[in-house]
Amino acid sequence: MNIIRTIKVATARLMAVVAAAGYMASASASQPDTLSQLPGSGTAADPFVITSAAHLRALAAMADSTAGCKGHSFRLGADVCADSTFRPVALFNGSFEGAGHTLTYNYAAEADSLGLFRVIGRQGVVRNLVLAGSLSANRYAGALAAECQGLADSITNRMAVSAKENVGGVAAVLSGSLTNCVNGGVLRADAYVGGIACKMAAGGLLANCRNEADILLPEASNIGGIISYTTVNASSARLLRCVNTGALRGRESAGGISSRAESGLSLDSCVNSGT
């Protein structure tokens, strides 16, 4: 009987150890995503490699705690689909190389200033990225960014982007540079819609970009094939070698390149062939 009792005690202790191990594994799996999950060291020569939704969450978490990932580099290693936990990155001041891959995300909120990045800061650089999915906001929505203060180059948008007002295919507000970008996504708003960007601020550069999407909004106003409008004093802003091929329709103020351009904008070698 003593032997049986000893076996039972030992078995109970073993089950407790197994149960505790299972709990620890479960708890570990539920821990917040960290950079330790990412391959690479985050340098320009050895960037962090993103291949999953969890990796995207790790980037967003880092951005919240390190002034927008300043000084860190990232690269997509595959096409990535964000999951239901996706939240826009608040501020990005690092380097993000898409390597031609597609990043798909779907996000809707009654909020202002939404995109993959709410703000691409002045030190932020995003290149060679294709965007797909859908985005819906209250105001200021852009597939890549609500506001681009840095550089976005070779971005292709295939997302459906909608808001009550101020929608841009790539960025809602541009005070940095958008170059070699293409919009083919469906854009919807009641007012202020631009194929590439909505509002262009002083000092902004928009060059070699192309809108291929039809923007047919018969009840909306201020529709531009490339931009909707510039700020009142758009000093040093440049809109160069851009092309619109999409058909445009609005209630008032529609233009193949821009619906309203204020003094200070330099506009050169742009072409509209859309109706």
Tab-separated table of C-alpha atoms in Angstrom:
chain	number	residue	atom	x	y	z
A	1	MET	CA	0.000	0.000	0.000
A	2	ASN	CA	2.877	2.367	0.766
A	3	ILE	CA	4.283	1.703	-2.697
A	4	ILE	CA	0.915	2.479	-4.327
A	5	ARG	CA	0.579	5.657	-2.259
A	6	THR	CA	4.098	6.724	-3.286
A	7	ILE	CA	3.278	6.145	-6.970
A	8	LYS	CA	0.093	8.184	-6.669
A	9	VAL	CA	1.922	11.096	-5.016
A	10	ALA	CA	4.681	11.025	-7.645
A	11	THR	CA	2.084	10.913	-10.432
A	12	ALA	CA	0.199	13.872	-8.954
A	13	ARG	CA	3.390	15.873	-8.710
A	14	LEU	CA	4.283	15.041	-12.321
A	15	MET	CA	0.835	16.131	-13.527
A	16	ALA	CA	1.232	19.396	-11.632
A	17	VAL	CA	4.591	20.021	-13.308
A	18	VAL	CA	3.102	19.260	-16.730
A	19	ALA	CA	0.126	21.539	-16.064
A	20	ALA	CA	2.413	24.359	-14.910
A	21	ALA	CA	4.554	23.949	-18.016
A	22	GLY	CA	1.458	24.139	-20.171
A	23	TYR	CA	0.352	27.301	-18.401
A	24	MET	CA	3.775	28.882	-18.841
A	25	ALA	CA	3.768	28.049	-22.551
A	26	SER	CA	0.287	29.548	-22.903
A	27	ALA	CA	1.278	32.654	-20.976
A	28	SER	CA	4.416	33.023	-23.080
A	29	ALA	CA	2.362	32.747	-26.274
A	30	SER	CA	0.116	35.574	-25.105
A	31	GLN	CA	2.941	37.973	-24.326
A	32	PRO	CA	3.163	41.183	-26.407
A	33	ASP	CA	5.059	40.925	-29.669
A	34	THR	CA	8.688	42.011	-29.355
A	35	LEU	CA	11.578	42.696	-31.681
A	36	SER	CA	13.160	39.458	-30.527
A	37	GLN	CA	10.708	37.772	-32.903
A	38	LEU	CA	12.184	39.535	-35.914
A	39	PRO	CA	15.079	38.141	-37.924
A	40	GLY	CA	17.846	40.675	-38.456
A	41	SER	CA	19.455	43.352	-36.315
A	42	GLY	CA	17.641	46.440	-37.624
A	43	THR	CA	20.622	48.057	-39.329
A	44	ALA	CA	20.702	49.217	-42.941
A	45	ALA	CA	22.967	46.268	-43.793
A	46	ASP	CA	20.913	43.757	-41.771
A	47	PRO	CA	17.333	45.060	-41.486
A	48	PHE	CA	14.600	43.490	-39.397
A	49	VAL	CA	12.699	41.126	-41.733
A	50	ILE	CA	8.891	41.138	-41.592
A	51	THR	CA	7.059	38.043	-42.805
A	52	SER	CA	3.956	37.849	-40.591
A	53	ALA	CA	1.210	39.793	-38.839
A	54	ALA	CA	3.028	39.288	-35.544
A	55	HIS	CA	6.087	40.986	-37.004
A	56	LEU	CA	3.934	43.985	-37.979
A	57	ARG	CA	2.693	44.224	-34.406
A	58	ALA	CA	6.282	44.177	-33.188
A	59	LEU	CA	7.119	47.087	-35.500
A	60	ALA	CA	4.130	49.072	-34.205
A	61	ALA	CA	5.096	48.380	-30.598
A	62	MET	CA	8.648	49.506	-31.256
A	63	ALA	CA	7.427	52.673	-32.962
A	64	ASP	CA	5.433	53.593	-29.861
A	65	SER	CA	8.481	53.296	-27.615
A	66	THR	CA	11.366	54.546	-29.764
A	67	ALA	CA	10.288	57.827	-31.388
A	68	GLY	CA	8.960	56.053	-34.448
A	69	CYS	CA	11.726	53.452	-34.964
A	70	LYS	CA	14.236	56.203	-35.660
A	71	GLY	CA	17.531	54.739	-36.842
A	72	HIS	CA	16.082	51.275	-37.502
A	73	SER	CA	15.566	49.530	-40.841
A	74	PHE	CA	12.880	47.029	-41.864
A	75	ARG	CA	12.262	44.906	-44.963
A	76	LEU	CA	9.340	42.800	-46.104
A	77	GLY	CA	10.526	39.248	-46.715
A	78	ALA	CA	7.208	38.064	-48.180
A	79	ASP	CA	3.679	39.194	-48.944
A	80	VAL	CA	2.031	39.880	-45.584
A	81	CYS	CA	-1.621	40.021	-44.515
A	82	ALA	CA	-2.328	41.861	-41.268
A	83	ASP	CA	-4.824	40.169	-38.955
A	84	SER	CA	-7.730	41.581	-36.929
A	85	THR	CA	-5.333	42.947	-34.302
A	86	PHE	CA	-3.801	45.403	-36.777
A	87	ARG	CA	-3.631	49.044	-35.672
A	88	PRO	CA	-2.034	51.861	-37.699
A	89	VAL	CA	1.528	52.722	-36.741
A	90	ALA	CA	1.341	56.100	-34.980
A	91	LEU	CA	4.679	57.566	-36.129
A	92	PHE	CA	7.396	56.110	-38.345
A	93	ASN	CA	10.870	57.624	-38.580
A	94	GLY	CA	12.756	54.536	-39.722
A	95	SER	CA	13.417	52.930	-43.104
A	96	PHE	CA	10.921	50.444	-44.586
A	97	GLU	CA	11.837	48.506	-47.750
A	98	GLY	CA	8.874	46.682	-49.279
A	99	ALA	CA	11.039	44.829	-51.831
A	100	GLY	CA	8.051	44.759	-54.208
A	101	HIS	CA	5.924	42.678	-51.826
A	102	THR	CA	2.238	43.291	-51.081
A	103	LEU	CA	1.066	44.284	-47.617
A	104	THR	CA	-2.661	43.731	-47.138
A	105	TYR	CA	-4.620	45.262	-44.282
A	106	ASN	CA	-8.238	46.120	-43.547
A	107	TYR	CA	-9.070	48.810	-41.019
A	108	ALA	CA	-12.150	50.904	-40.276
A	109	ALA	CA	-12.655	53.440	-37.497
A	110	GLU	CA	-14.566	56.643	-36.828
A	111	ALA	CA	-11.298	58.479	-36.374
A	112	ASP	CA	-9.153	61.080	-38.113
A	113	SER	CA	-5.746	60.520	-39.683
A	114	LEU	CA	-5.530	56.868	-40.651
A	115	GLY	CA	-3.259	54.840	-42.922
A	116	LEU	CA	-0.682	52.088	-42.565
A	117	PHE	CA	1.275	54.865	-40.840
A	118	ARG	CA	-0.603	57.758	-39.284
A	119	VAL	CA	2.497	59.920	-39.830
A	120	ILE	CA	5.683	59.191	-41.745
A	121	GLY	CA	8.044	61.554	-39.945
A	122	ARG	CA	10.734	63.705	-41.488
A	123	GLN	CA	13.322	60.941	-41.073
A	124	GLY	CA	10.963	58.261	-42.365
A	125	VAL	CA	11.570	56.484	-45.696
A	126	VAL	CA	9.229	53.905	-47.270
A	127	ARG	CA	10.027	52.311	-50.636
A	128	ASN	CA	8.912	49.647	-53.123
A	129	LEU	CA	5.664	48.639	-51.445
A	130	VAL	CA	2.301	47.448	-52.799
A	131	LEU	CA	-0.770	48.030	-50.614
A	132	ALA	CA	-4.043	46.090	-50.790
A	133	GLY	CA	-7.194	45.747	-48.680
A	134	SER	CA	-9.469	48.526	-47.433
A	135	LEU	CA	-9.359	51.583	-45.185
A	136	SER	CA	-12.227	53.658	-43.822
A	137	ALA	CA	-11.896	56.746	-41.611
A	138	ASN	CA	-13.676	59.919	-40.592
A	139	ARG	CA	-11.263	62.424	-42.155
A	140	TYR	CA	-7.730	62.337	-43.593
A	141	ALA	CA	-7.254	58.824	-44.922
A	142	GLY	CA	-4.422	57.566	-47.135
A	143	ALA	CA	-3.499	53.973	-47.925
A	144	LEU	CA	0.134	54.517	-46.907
A	145	ALA	CA	-0.145	57.480	-44.556
A	146	ALA	CA	-2.456	60.134	-43.220
A	147	GLU	CA	0.512	62.506	-43.442
A	148	CYS	CA	3.849	62.062	-45.182
A	149	GLN	CA	6.562	64.407	-43.936
A	150	GLY	CA	9.407	62.167	-45.118
A	151	LEU	CA	9.917	60.201	-48.346
A	152	ALA	CA	7.692	57.586	-49.956
A	153	ASP	CA	8.988	56.182	-53.243
A	154	SER	CA	7.591	53.567	-55.635
A	155	ILE	CA	4.388	52.917	-53.695
A	156	THR	CA	1.519	51.222	-55.532
A	157	ASN	CA	-1.924	51.474	-53.986
A	158	ARG	CA	-4.639	48.930	-54.768
A	159	MET	CA	-6.670	49.586	-51.625
A	160	ALA	CA	-10.184	50.963	-51.379
A	161	VAL	CA	-9.884	54.148	-49.291
A	162	SER	CA	-12.880	56.086	-47.985
A	163	ALA	CA	-13.704	58.882	-45.546
A	164	LYS	CA	-16.130	61.761	-45.198
A	165	GLU	CA	-13.472	64.107	-46.555
A	166	ASN	CA	-9.753	64.433	-47.318
A	167	VAL	CA	-8.822	61.176	-49.043
A	168	GLY	CA	-5.591	60.492	-50.940
A	169	GLY	CA	-4.681	57.317	-52.783
A	170	VAL	CA	-1.229	57.215	-51.188
A	171	ALA	CA	-1.239	59.979	-48.551
A	172	ALA	CA	-3.918	62.363	-47.317
A	173	VAL	CA	-1.488	65.203	-46.504
A	174	LEU	CA	1.868	65.718	-48.180
A	175	SER	CA	4.546	67.980	-46.679
A	176	GLY	CA	7.415	65.659	-47.658
A	177	SER	CA	8.030	63.768	-50.922
A	178	LEU	CA	6.025	61.267	-52.949
A	179	THR	CA	7.879	59.962	-55.994
A	180	ASN	CA	7.177	57.235	-58.565
A	181	CYS	CA	3.866	56.314	-56.922
A	182	VAL	CA	0.789	54.786	-58.602
A	183	ASN	CA	-2.829	54.697	-57.489
A	184	GLY	CA	-5.220	52.075	-58.812
A	185	GLY	CA	-7.466	51.863	-55.748
A	186	VAL	CA	-11.066	52.987	-55.395
A	187	LEU	CA	-11.324	56.338	-53.552
A	188	ARG	CA	-14.500	57.706	-51.965
A	189	ALA	CA	-15.382	60.847	-49.988
A	190	ASP	CA	-17.937	63.650	-49.912
A	191	ALA	CA	-15.256	66.279	-50.516
A	192	TYR	CA	-11.531	66.681	-51.197
A	193	VAL	CA	-10.211	63.626	-53.018
A	194	GLY	CA	-6.835	63.322	-54.768
A	195	GLY	CA	-5.607	60.343	-56.754
A	196	ILE	CA	-2.163	60.434	-55.140
A	197	ALA	CA	-2.490	62.952	-52.287
A	198	CYS	CA	-5.320	65.119	-51.028
A	199	LYS	CA	-3.669	68.218	-49.514
A	200	MET	CA	-0.205	69.383	-50.567
A	201	ALA	CA	1.607	71.683	-48.162
A	202	ALA	CA	4.465	74.134	-48.564
A	203	GLY	CA	7.763	72.456	-49.407
A	204	GLY	CA	6.143	69.247	-50.634
A	205	LEU	CA	7.390	67.345	-53.689
A	206	LEU	CA	5.187	65.112	-55.817
A	207	ALA	CA	6.993	63.774	-58.882
A	208	ASN	CA	6.638	61.039	-61.511
A	209	CYS	CA	3.357	59.763	-60.058
A	210	ARG	CA	0.357	58.321	-61.872
A	211	ASN	CA	-3.326	57.928	-61.074
A	212	GLU	CA	-4.999	55.147	-63.048
A	213	ALA	CA	-8.239	54.898	-61.054
A	214	ASP	CA	-11.558	56.445	-62.044
A	215	ILE	CA	-12.826	58.821	-59.357
A	216	LEU	CA	-16.559	59.018	-60.058
A	217	LEU	CA	-18.269	60.906	-57.228
A	218	PRO	CA	-21.157	62.917	-58.707
A	219	GLU	CA	-22.148	64.406	-55.328
A	220	ALA	CA	-18.629	65.269	-54.155
A	221	SER	CA	-16.561	68.429	-54.595
A	222	ASN	CA	-12.870	69.234	-55.032
A	223	ILE	CA	-11.641	66.182	-56.938
A	224	GLY	CA	-8.189	66.087	-58.509
A	225	GLY	CA	-6.550	63.353	-60.531
A	226	ILE	CA	-3.239	63.862	-58.726
A	227	ILE	CA	-4.008	66.184	-55.780
A	228	SER	CA	-7.169	67.827	-54.532
A	229	TYR	CA	-5.687	71.123	-53.348
A	230	THR	CA	-2.680	72.938	-51.953
A	231	THR	CA	-2.465	74.981	-48.795
A	232	VAL	CA	-3.105	78.713	-49.200
A	233	ASN	CA	0.602	79.516	-49.405
A	234	ALA	CA	2.219	76.516	-51.066
A	235	SER	CA	5.683	78.073	-51.229
A	236	SER	CA	8.330	75.789	-52.734
A	237	ALA	CA	5.774	73.032	-53.377
A	238	ARG	CA	6.489	71.164	-56.652
A	239	LEU	CA	4.235	68.928	-58.729
A	240	LEU	CA	6.316	67.480	-61.565
A	241	ARG	CA	5.850	64.990	-64.422
A	242	CYS	CA	2.640	63.463	-63.093
A	243	VAL	CA	-0.048	61.773	-65.193
A	244	ASN	CA	-3.752	61.158	-64.671
A	245	THR	CA	-5.526	58.643	-66.894
A	246	GLY	CA	-8.585	58.075	-64.697
A	247	ALA	CA	-12.026	59.511	-65.461
A	248	LEU	CA	-13.205	62.133	-62.958
A	249	ARG	CA	-16.741	63.156	-62.016
A	250	GLY	CA	-17.850	65.517	-59.253
A	251	ARG	CA	-20.491	68.043	-58.285
A	252	GLU	CA	-18.076	70.970	-58.559
A	253	SER	CA	-14.370	71.777	-58.740
A	254	ALA	CA	-12.806	68.824	-60.529
A	255	GLY	CA	-9.469	68.935	-62.352
A	256	GLY	CA	-7.379	66.397	-64.206
A	257	ILE	CA	-4.314	67.317	-62.140
A	258	SER	CA	-5.702	69.417	-59.274
A	259	SER	CA	-9.042	70.901	-58.304
A	260	ARG	CA	-7.472	73.949	-56.653
A	261	ALA	CA	-3.847	75.106	-56.707
A	262	GLU	CA	-2.855	78.184	-54.718
A	263	SER	CA	0.022	80.568	-55.340
A	264	GLY	CA	3.484	79.204	-54.717
A	265	LEU	CA	3.002	75.806	-56.391
A	266	SER	CA	5.391	74.961	-59.222
A	267	LEU	CA	3.549	72.682	-61.675
A	268	ASP	CA	5.525	71.387	-64.636
A	269	SER	CA	5.211	68.686	-67.339
A	270	CYS	CA	1.984	67.137	-66.007
A	271	VAL	CA	-0.523	65.425	-68.314
A	272	ASN	CA	-4.200	64.586	-68.007
A	273	SER	CA	-5.834	62.183	-70.465
A	274	GLY	CA	-8.802	61.265	-68.274
A	275	THR	CA	-12.321	62.494	-69.018
